[in-house]
Amino acid sequence: MDNYSYATTSPVYVSIAGKRAYSKKDAEYFEAWIDRTFEITSQYPDWNSPAEKELVLKRLHEARSIYEDLH
């Protein structure tokens, strides 16, 4: 048995009349959240390597582009 608590999540996909449902307001919220996370993360000094930092910042950029495409 693990001696710590943890949780897992799973996405839920919704379609309405065969189209993906989305909220412009929600997309804008997550864009702003990712922007703040990117800013804080890019200033973090304790990376294991420059490649690790580059990969994390790249993933944040990729995530943001998903929300940009919603509006």
Coordinates of N, CA, C and O in Angstrom, one line a residue:
M1 N 0.8 -1.2 0.0 CA 0.0 0.0 0.0 C 0.9 1.2 0.0 O 1.9 1.3 0.7
D2 N 0.4 2.2 -0.8 CA 1.2 3.5 -0.8 C 0.9 4.2 0.6 O -0.2 4.1 1.2
N3 N 1.8 5.0 1.0 CA 1.6 5.7 2.3 C 1.3 7.2 2.0 O 1.5 8.0 2.9
Y4 N 0.8 7.5 0.9 CA 0.4 8.8 0.6 C -0.9 8.8 -0.3 O -1.2 7.8 -1.0
S5 N -1.6 9.9 -0.2 CA -2.9 10.0 -1.0 C -2.6 10.5 -2.4 O -1.7 11.3 -2.6
Y6 N -3.4 10.1 -3.3 CA -3.3 10.7 -4.7 C -4.6 10.5 -5.4 O -5.5 9.8 -4.9
A7 N -4.7 11.3 -6.5 CA -6.0 11.2 -7.2 C -5.6 11.1 -8.7 O -4.6 11.5 -9.1
T8 N -6.5 10.6 -9.5 CA -6.4 10.5 -10.9 C -7.6 11.2 -11.5 O -8.7 11.3 -10.9
T9 N -7.5 11.6 -12.7 CA -8.6 12.3 -13.4 C -8.7 11.6 -14.8 O -7.7 11.0 -15.3
S10 N -9.8 11.8 -15.4 CA -10.1 11.3 -16.8 C -10.9 12.3 -17.5 O -11.9 12.9 -16.9
P11 N -10.6 12.7 -18.7 CA -11.4 13.7 -19.4 C -12.8 13.1 -19.8 O -13.0 11.9 -19.9
V12 N -13.7 14.1 -19.9 CA -15.0 13.7 -20.3 C -15.3 14.6 -21.6 O -15.1 15.8 -21.6
Y13 N -15.6 13.9 -22.7 CA -15.9 14.6 -23.9 C -17.4 14.7 -24.2 O -18.1 13.7 -24.1
V14 N -17.8 15.9 -24.6 CA -19.2 16.1 -24.8 C -19.4 16.6 -26.2 O -18.6 17.4 -26.7
S15 N -20.4 16.1 -26.9 CA -20.7 16.6 -28.2 C -22.2 16.9 -28.2 O -23.0 16.3 -27.6
I16 N -22.5 18.0 -29.0 CA -23.9 18.4 -29.1 C -24.2 18.4 -30.6 O -23.5 19.2 -31.4
A17 N -25.2 17.6 -31.0 CA -25.5 17.5 -32.5 C -24.3 17.2 -33.3 O -24.1 17.8 -34.4
G18 N -23.4 16.3 -32.8 CA -22.3 15.9 -33.5 C -21.1 16.8 -33.5 O -20.1 16.6 -34.1
K19 N -21.2 18.0 -32.7 CA -20.1 18.9 -32.7 C -19.6 19.0 -31.2 O -20.3 18.8 -30.3
R20 N -18.3 19.3 -31.1 CA -17.7 19.4 -29.8 C -18.2 20.6 -29.1 O -18.3 21.7 -29.7
A21 N -18.6 20.5 -27.8 CA -19.1 21.6 -27.0 C -17.9 22.3 -26.4 O -16.9 21.7 -26.0
Y22 N -18.0 23.6 -26.4 CA -17.0 24.4 -25.7 C -17.5 25.8 -25.3 O -18.6 26.2 -25.7
S23 N -16.8 26.4 -24.4 CA -17.2 27.7 -23.9 C -16.0 28.7 -24.2 O -14.9 28.5 -23.7
K24 N -16.3 29.8 -24.9 CA -15.3 30.8 -25.2 C -14.7 31.3 -23.9 O -13.5 31.5 -23.7
K25 N -15.6 31.6 -22.9 CA -15.2 32.1 -21.6 C -14.3 31.2 -20.9 O -13.3 31.6 -20.3
D26 N -14.6 29.9 -20.9 CA -13.7 28.9 -20.3 C -12.4 28.9 -21.0 O -11.3 28.8 -20.3
A27 N -12.4 28.9 -22.3 CA -11.1 28.9 -23.1 C -10.3 30.1 -22.7 O -9.0 29.9 -22.5
E28 N -10.9 31.2 -22.6 CA -10.1 32.4 -22.2 C -9.5 32.3 -20.8 O -8.4 32.8 -20.5
Y29 N -10.3 31.7 -19.9 CA -9.8 31.5 -18.5 C -8.6 30.7 -18.5 O -7.6 31.0 -17.9
F30 N -8.6 29.5 -19.3 CA -7.5 28.6 -19.3 C -6.3 29.2 -20.0 O -5.1 28.9 -19.7
E31 N -6.5 30.0 -21.1 CA -5.4 30.7 -21.7 C -4.7 31.6 -20.7 O -3.5 31.6 -20.6
A32 N -5.4 32.4 -19.9 CA -4.8 33.2 -18.9 C -4.1 32.4 -17.9 O -3.0 32.8 -17.4
W33 N -4.7 31.3 -17.4 CA -4.1 30.4 -16.4 C -2.8 29.9 -16.9 O -1.8 29.9 -16.2
I34 N -2.8 29.4 -18.2 CA -1.5 28.9 -18.8 C -0.5 30.0 -18.9 O 0.7 29.8 -18.7
D35 N -0.9 31.2 -19.3 CA 0.0 32.4 -19.4 C 0.7 32.6 -18.1 O 1.9 32.8 -18.0
R36 N -0.1 32.6 -17.0 CA 0.5 32.8 -15.6 C 1.4 31.7 -15.3 O 2.5 31.9 -14.7
T37 N 1.0 30.4 -15.6 CA 1.8 29.3 -15.3 C 3.1 29.3 -16.1 O 4.2 29.0 -15.6
F38 N 3.1 29.7 -17.4 CA 4.2 29.9 -18.2 C 5.2 30.9 -17.6 O 6.4 30.6 -17.5
E39 N 4.7 32.0 -17.2 CA 5.5 33.1 -16.6 C 6.3 32.6 -15.4 O 7.5 32.8 -15.3
I40 N 5.5 32.0 -14.5 CA 6.1 31.5 -13.2 C 7.1 30.4 -13.5 O 8.2 30.3 -13.0
T41 N 6.7 29.4 -14.4 CA 7.5 28.3 -14.7 C 8.8 28.7 -15.4 O 9.9 28.1 -15.1
S42 N 8.7 29.6 -16.3 CA 9.9 30.0 -17.0 C 11.0 30.7 -16.1 O 12.2 30.7 -16.5
Q43 N 10.6 31.2 -15.0 CA 11.5 31.8 -14.0 C 12.0 30.8 -13.0 O 12.9 31.2 -12.2
Y44 N 11.5 29.6 -13.0 CA 11.9 28.6 -12.0 C 13.4 28.3 -12.2 O 13.7 27.9 -13.3
P45 N 14.2 28.3 -11.2 CA 15.6 28.1 -11.4 C 16.1 26.7 -11.2 O 17.3 26.4 -11.6
D46 N 15.4 25.8 -10.7 CA 15.9 24.4 -10.3 C 15.5 23.3 -11.3 O 15.0 22.3 -10.9
W47 N 15.7 23.5 -12.6 CA 15.5 22.5 -13.6 C 16.6 21.4 -13.5 O 17.7 21.7 -13.2
N48 N 16.3 20.2 -13.9 CA 17.3 19.2 -13.9 C 18.2 19.4 -15.1 O 19.4 19.0 -15.1
S49 N 17.7 20.0 -16.2 CA 18.5 20.3 -17.4 C 17.8 21.4 -18.2 O 16.6 21.6 -18.1
P50 N 18.5 22.0 -19.1 CA 17.9 23.0 -20.0 C 16.8 22.3 -20.9 O 15.8 22.8 -21.2
A51 N 17.1 21.0 -21.2 CA 16.1 20.3 -22.1 C 14.8 20.0 -21.3 O 13.7 20.1 -21.9
E52 N 14.9 19.8 -20.0 CA 13.7 19.6 -19.2 C 12.8 20.9 -19.2 O 11.6 20.9 -19.5
K53 N 13.5 22.0 -19.0 CA 12.8 23.3 -19.0 C 12.2 23.5 -20.4 O 11.0 23.9 -20.5
E54 N 12.9 23.3 -21.4 CA 12.4 23.5 -22.8 C 11.2 22.7 -23.1 O 10.2 23.1 -23.6
L55 N 11.2 21.4 -22.6 CA 10.1 20.5 -22.9 C 8.9 21.0 -22.1 O 7.7 21.0 -22.7
V56 N 9.0 21.4 -20.9 CA 7.8 21.8 -20.1 C 7.2 23.1 -20.7 O 6.0 23.2 -20.9
L57 N 8.1 24.0 -21.1 CA 7.6 25.3 -21.7 C 6.9 25.0 -23.0 O 5.9 25.6 -23.4
K58 N 7.5 24.0 -23.8 CA 6.9 23.6 -25.1 C 5.5 23.0 -24.8 O 4.5 23.4 -25.6
R59 N 5.3 22.2 -23.8 CA 4.0 21.6 -23.5 C 3.0 22.6 -23.1 O 1.8 22.5 -23.5
L60 N 3.4 23.6 -22.3 CA 2.5 24.7 -22.0 C 2.1 25.4 -23.2 O 0.9 25.8 -23.3
H61 N 3.0 25.7 -24.1 CA 2.6 26.4 -25.3 C 1.7 25.6 -26.2 O 0.7 26.1 -26.7
E62 N 1.9 24.3 -26.3 CA 1.0 23.4 -27.0 C -0.4 23.4 -26.4 O -1.4 23.4 -27.1
A63 N -0.4 23.3 -25.0 CA -1.7 23.3 -24.3 C -2.5 24.6 -24.6 O -3.7 24.6 -24.9
R64 N -1.8 25.7 -24.6 CA -2.4 27.0 -24.8 C -3.0 27.1 -26.2 O -4.1 27.6 -26.5
S65 N -2.3 26.5 -27.2 CA -2.8 26.6 -28.6 C -4.1 25.9 -28.7 O -4.9 26.2 -29.6
I66 N -4.4 24.9 -27.9 CA -5.7 24.2 -28.0 C -6.8 25.1 -27.6 O -7.8 25.2 -28.3
Y67 N -6.6 26.0 -26.6 CA -7.7 26.9 -26.2 C -7.8 28.1 -27.2 O -8.9 28.6 -27.4
E68 N -6.6 28.5 -27.8 CA -6.7 29.5 -28.8 C -7.6 29.1 -30.0 O -8.3 29.9 -30.6
D69 N -7.5 27.8 -30.3 CA -8.3 27.3 -31.5 C -9.8 27.3 -31.2 O -10.6 27.2 -32.2
L70 N -10.2 27.5 -30.0 CA -11.6 27.5 -29.7 C -12.4 28.8 -29.9 O -13.6 28.8 -29.8
H71 N -11.6 29.8 -30.2 CA -12.3 31.1 -30.5 C -11.6 31.8 -31.6 O -10.8 31.5 -32.3

